[in-house]
Amino acid sequence: MAVNKVVINDAVVLDLTGDTVRAADLPKGVIAHSATGMQITGTRPATGGTDTSDATATAGDIAKGKTAYVQGEKVTGTVDTVEAKQYTMENASVSYDGSHILHSKKFQYPALYKEGASVKLRTSPSTYGNATAADVAKGKTMTSAAGLKVVGTNTNDADTSDADATASDIAKGKTAYVQGAKVTGTAEPAESNNNVEAYAITSTSPSVNFKRTDGAIKIWGYGTMTSSGGWGQQTTSLVAFEGDKYHKGAIYGSPSSTSLSLSISNGKLSGLPSGLTAISAIVTRGI
C-alpha cells in the first residue's frame, strides 16, 4: 500500500499530497513518488530540461530527416524541403479577373519552402491563342503562341468600328467591311447614260420602282381633288403638279401653291396631297 502522508505524535513528517509530478515530467529512468505515494519512473527523454508538453507538431510538419521533441517524444520529419531555387509546376491554369492574368496550380504533395526559394508556374503559350504578327495591326502588341508582346505587322487591315454603311448603301455585288463584318452591297447602280428615270402614273396610289437611288423625286401633270364645302357640299378642284409643288385651282383669286415631299415607301409613291381623286402625271427621279 502506497503512503503519501506520515504523522507522528500529531506532527507531519512526510506529506506528498501536494506534489504534481508525473512520469512525463521526469527524465527517462529517474524515479520519484507522485501525490498518491506511488513510485513513478520518468519517461521524458533528456532534452536539457526543456518542457515539450505543449508542442503539437507531427512528422508531417517537420522537414524530412530533421528531428524535434514533441510532448516528450523525439519525432523525425517526413516533409520534403524546397531549397533556394526555382520550383517548376507544369500545366498551370490561367484565368483573367478583369485586371490581371492569374496562374494557379495545386501542390501535388506537401513541401516546406526555405527562404529564397521561388515557384515558377508554367503553362502552354497556346493558352493565349494562335495569332501571329501578321494577324495584328502594325504597331499593336499581343501575346499568343507566337510569343510575349509580339508586335503586329499587318498593314492591310483597318479599324472599321466607325463605319455605318448598310448593304443598300453599297453597289450590288461589291463588298466592304463595316464594324468588323463583311457586307455585300445590294444597291442597283444607275446606268451611266440614264440621267433621269420617269414613270407615267394614273393611280392615286401608284407603284414606282426606280433603278437609281439618288436624286430628288418630282412629279409633273394634272389631277383632281375633292374637298368638303359648306352646307354638306363637295367641291372638285383642278390640281397642277410642277416638280416639287402643286397648284390648286380657286373659284376666287389666284391658285394656291403647296410644296411636296415625295418618297418611295415599300414600292409605293408617298407624299401626294390628300383628297386626290384622279391623276395623270409623270414621276421622275434624277432631275
Short mmCIF file of C-alpha atoms in Angstrom, two decimals, residues 86-238:
data_model
loop_
_atom_site.label_atom_id
_atom_site.label_comp_id
_atom_site.label_asym_id
_atom_site.label_seq_id
_atom_site.Cartn_x
_atom_site.Cartn_y
_atom_site.Cartn_z
CA GLN A 86 13.14 27.61 -58.72
CA TYR A 87 10.47 25.01 -58.41
CA THR A 88 8.56 24.43 -61.70
CA MET A 89 4.93 23.35 -61.84
CA GLU A 90 3.60 22.28 -65.24
CA ASN A 91 0.16 22.92 -66.80
CA ALA A 92 -0.93 25.77 -64.55
CA SER A 93 -4.45 27.01 -65.19
CA VAL A 94 -4.90 30.56 -66.49
CA SER A 95 -7.75 32.97 -65.77
CA TYR A 96 -8.49 36.70 -66.07
CA ASP A 97 -10.14 38.72 -63.32
CA GLY A 98 -10.67 41.85 -65.39
CA SER A 99 -7.39 43.43 -64.33
CA HIS A 100 -4.81 40.64 -64.08
CA ILE A 101 -3.94 37.33 -65.69
CA LEU A 102 -3.86 34.70 -62.95
CA HIS A 103 -1.88 31.43 -62.93
CA SER A 104 -2.79 28.76 -60.42
CA LYS A 105 -1.81 25.18 -59.65
CA LYS A 106 -2.46 22.98 -56.64
CA PHE A 107 0.59 21.49 -54.95
CA GLN A 108 0.72 17.77 -55.54
CA TYR A 109 2.42 16.94 -52.24
CA PRO A 110 3.41 18.72 -49.03
CA ALA A 111 6.67 20.65 -49.01
CA LEU A 112 8.50 23.22 -46.92
CA TYR A 113 9.92 26.20 -48.78
CA LYS A 114 13.11 27.73 -47.47
CA GLU A 115 13.86 31.43 -47.64
CA GLY A 116 14.97 32.37 -51.15
CA ALA A 117 13.06 29.57 -52.84
CA SER A 118 10.70 30.52 -55.69
CA VAL A 119 7.89 28.81 -57.54
CA LYS A 120 7.60 29.04 -61.34
CA LEU A 121 4.19 28.19 -62.79
CA ARG A 122 4.38 27.09 -66.40
CA THR A 123 1.62 26.72 -68.99
CA SER A 124 1.49 26.28 -72.76
CA PRO A 125 1.64 29.57 -74.72
CA SER A 126 -1.19 28.28 -76.91
CA THR A 127 -3.43 29.05 -73.95
CA TYR A 128 -3.26 32.69 -75.05
CA GLY A 129 -4.34 32.00 -78.65
CA ASN A 130 -2.70 31.39 -82.02
CA ALA A 131 -2.46 34.88 -83.53
CA THR A 132 0.74 35.81 -85.33
CA ALA A 133 2.35 39.17 -86.00
CA ALA A 134 0.75 39.16 -89.46
CA ASP A 135 -2.72 38.92 -87.88
CA VAL A 136 -2.26 42.02 -85.74
CA ALA A 137 -2.35 45.65 -86.85
CA LYS A 138 1.11 47.13 -87.30
CA GLY A 139 2.48 48.62 -84.09
CA LYS A 140 -0.02 46.86 -81.80
CA THR A 141 1.15 44.14 -79.43
CA MET A 142 -0.33 40.83 -78.36
CA THR A 143 0.62 37.64 -76.51
CA SER A 144 -0.05 34.22 -78.02
CA ALA A 145 1.72 31.02 -79.03
CA ALA A 146 3.91 33.32 -81.17
CA GLY A 147 5.43 34.87 -78.06
CA LEU A 148 5.12 37.57 -75.41
CA LYS A 149 4.13 41.10 -76.51
CA VAL A 150 4.61 40.33 -80.20
CA VAL A 151 4.42 43.49 -82.33
CA GLY A 152 1.92 43.31 -85.18
CA THR A 153 2.97 43.78 -88.80
CA ASN A 154 -0.39 43.80 -90.62
CA THR A 155 -0.84 46.97 -92.69
CA ASN A 156 -3.86 45.84 -94.71
CA ASP A 157 -6.50 45.80 -92.02
CA ALA A 158 -8.28 48.98 -90.97
CA ASP A 159 -10.37 49.89 -87.95
CA THR A 160 -13.94 49.70 -89.28
CA SER A 161 -15.68 50.30 -85.96
CA ASP A 162 -16.96 53.75 -87.00
CA ALA A 163 -18.34 52.69 -90.42
CA ASP A 164 -22.15 52.85 -90.73
CA ALA A 165 -22.99 51.80 -94.33
CA THR A 166 -25.57 49.06 -94.89
CA ALA A 167 -25.97 46.68 -97.83
CA SER A 168 -28.37 49.13 -99.50
CA ASP A 169 -25.67 51.82 -99.42
CA ILE A 170 -23.15 49.67 -101.31
CA ALA A 171 -23.27 48.85 -105.04
CA LYS A 172 -24.76 45.44 -105.77
CA GLY A 173 -22.19 42.65 -105.68
CA LYS A 174 -19.49 44.86 -104.17
CA THR A 175 -18.19 44.25 -100.66
CA ALA A 176 -16.96 46.41 -97.80
CA TYR A 177 -16.23 45.98 -94.11
CA VAL A 178 -18.47 47.73 -91.61
CA GLN A 179 -17.84 47.42 -87.86
CA GLY A 180 -15.68 44.35 -88.42
CA ALA A 181 -18.17 42.48 -90.64
CA LYS A 182 -18.01 41.98 -94.40
CA VAL A 183 -21.08 43.46 -96.13
CA THR A 184 -22.16 42.67 -99.70
CA GLY A 185 -23.94 45.52 -101.46
CA THR A 186 -27.47 45.30 -102.84
CA ALA A 187 -27.89 48.79 -104.34
CA GLU A 188 -28.55 48.80 -108.08
CA PRO A 189 -26.29 51.39 -109.71
CA ALA A 190 -27.83 53.85 -112.15
CA GLU A 191 -26.88 53.33 -115.77
CA SER A 192 -24.22 55.73 -116.98
CA ASN A 193 -26.49 57.17 -119.70
CA ASN A 194 -29.60 57.24 -117.53
CA ASN A 195 -29.67 60.82 -116.26
CA VAL A 196 -33.33 60.65 -115.24
CA GLU A 197 -35.97 57.98 -114.80
CA ALA A 198 -39.66 58.64 -115.42
CA TYR A 199 -42.88 56.74 -114.74
CA ALA A 200 -46.33 57.60 -116.08
CA ILE A 201 -48.93 57.22 -113.35
CA THR A 202 -52.73 57.26 -113.45
CA SER A 203 -53.42 55.87 -109.96
CA THR A 204 -53.70 57.98 -106.81
CA SER A 205 -51.67 55.29 -105.02
CA PRO A 206 -49.13 54.40 -107.68
CA SER A 207 -46.40 51.76 -107.56
CA VAL A 208 -43.00 53.09 -108.62
CA ASN A 209 -39.72 51.18 -108.81
CA PHE A 210 -36.80 53.43 -109.66
CA LYS A 211 -33.49 51.75 -110.51
CA ARG A 212 -31.44 54.63 -109.22
CA THR A 213 -31.31 55.53 -105.55
CA ASP A 214 -30.08 59.11 -105.87
CA GLY A 215 -31.75 62.32 -106.99
CA ALA A 216 -34.96 64.09 -105.95
CA ILE A 217 -38.36 62.62 -106.81
CA LYS A 218 -40.62 65.07 -108.67
CA ILE A 219 -43.99 64.98 -110.42
CA TRP A 220 -45.40 66.73 -113.48
CA GLY A 221 -49.02 66.62 -114.66
CA TYR A 222 -52.62 67.14 -113.57
CA GLY A 223 -55.19 65.73 -111.22
CA THR A 224 -58.40 66.49 -109.41
CA MET A 225 -59.01 66.93 -105.72
CA THR A 226 -62.33 66.82 -103.88
CA SER A 227 -62.90 68.78 -100.68
CA SER A 228 -65.92 69.38 -98.48
CA GLY A 229 -67.65 72.79 -98.65
CA GLY A 230 -70.40 74.49 -96.69
CA TRP A 231 -73.87 73.00 -96.34
CA GLY A 232 -72.54 69.48 -97.00
CA GLN A 233 -71.44 70.30 -100.48
CA GLN A 234 -68.28 68.93 -102.11
CA THR A 235 -66.02 70.90 -104.37
CA THR A 236 -63.79 69.37 -107.03
CA SER A 237 -60.68 71.36 -107.87
CA LEU A 238 -58.13 71.00 -110.64
#
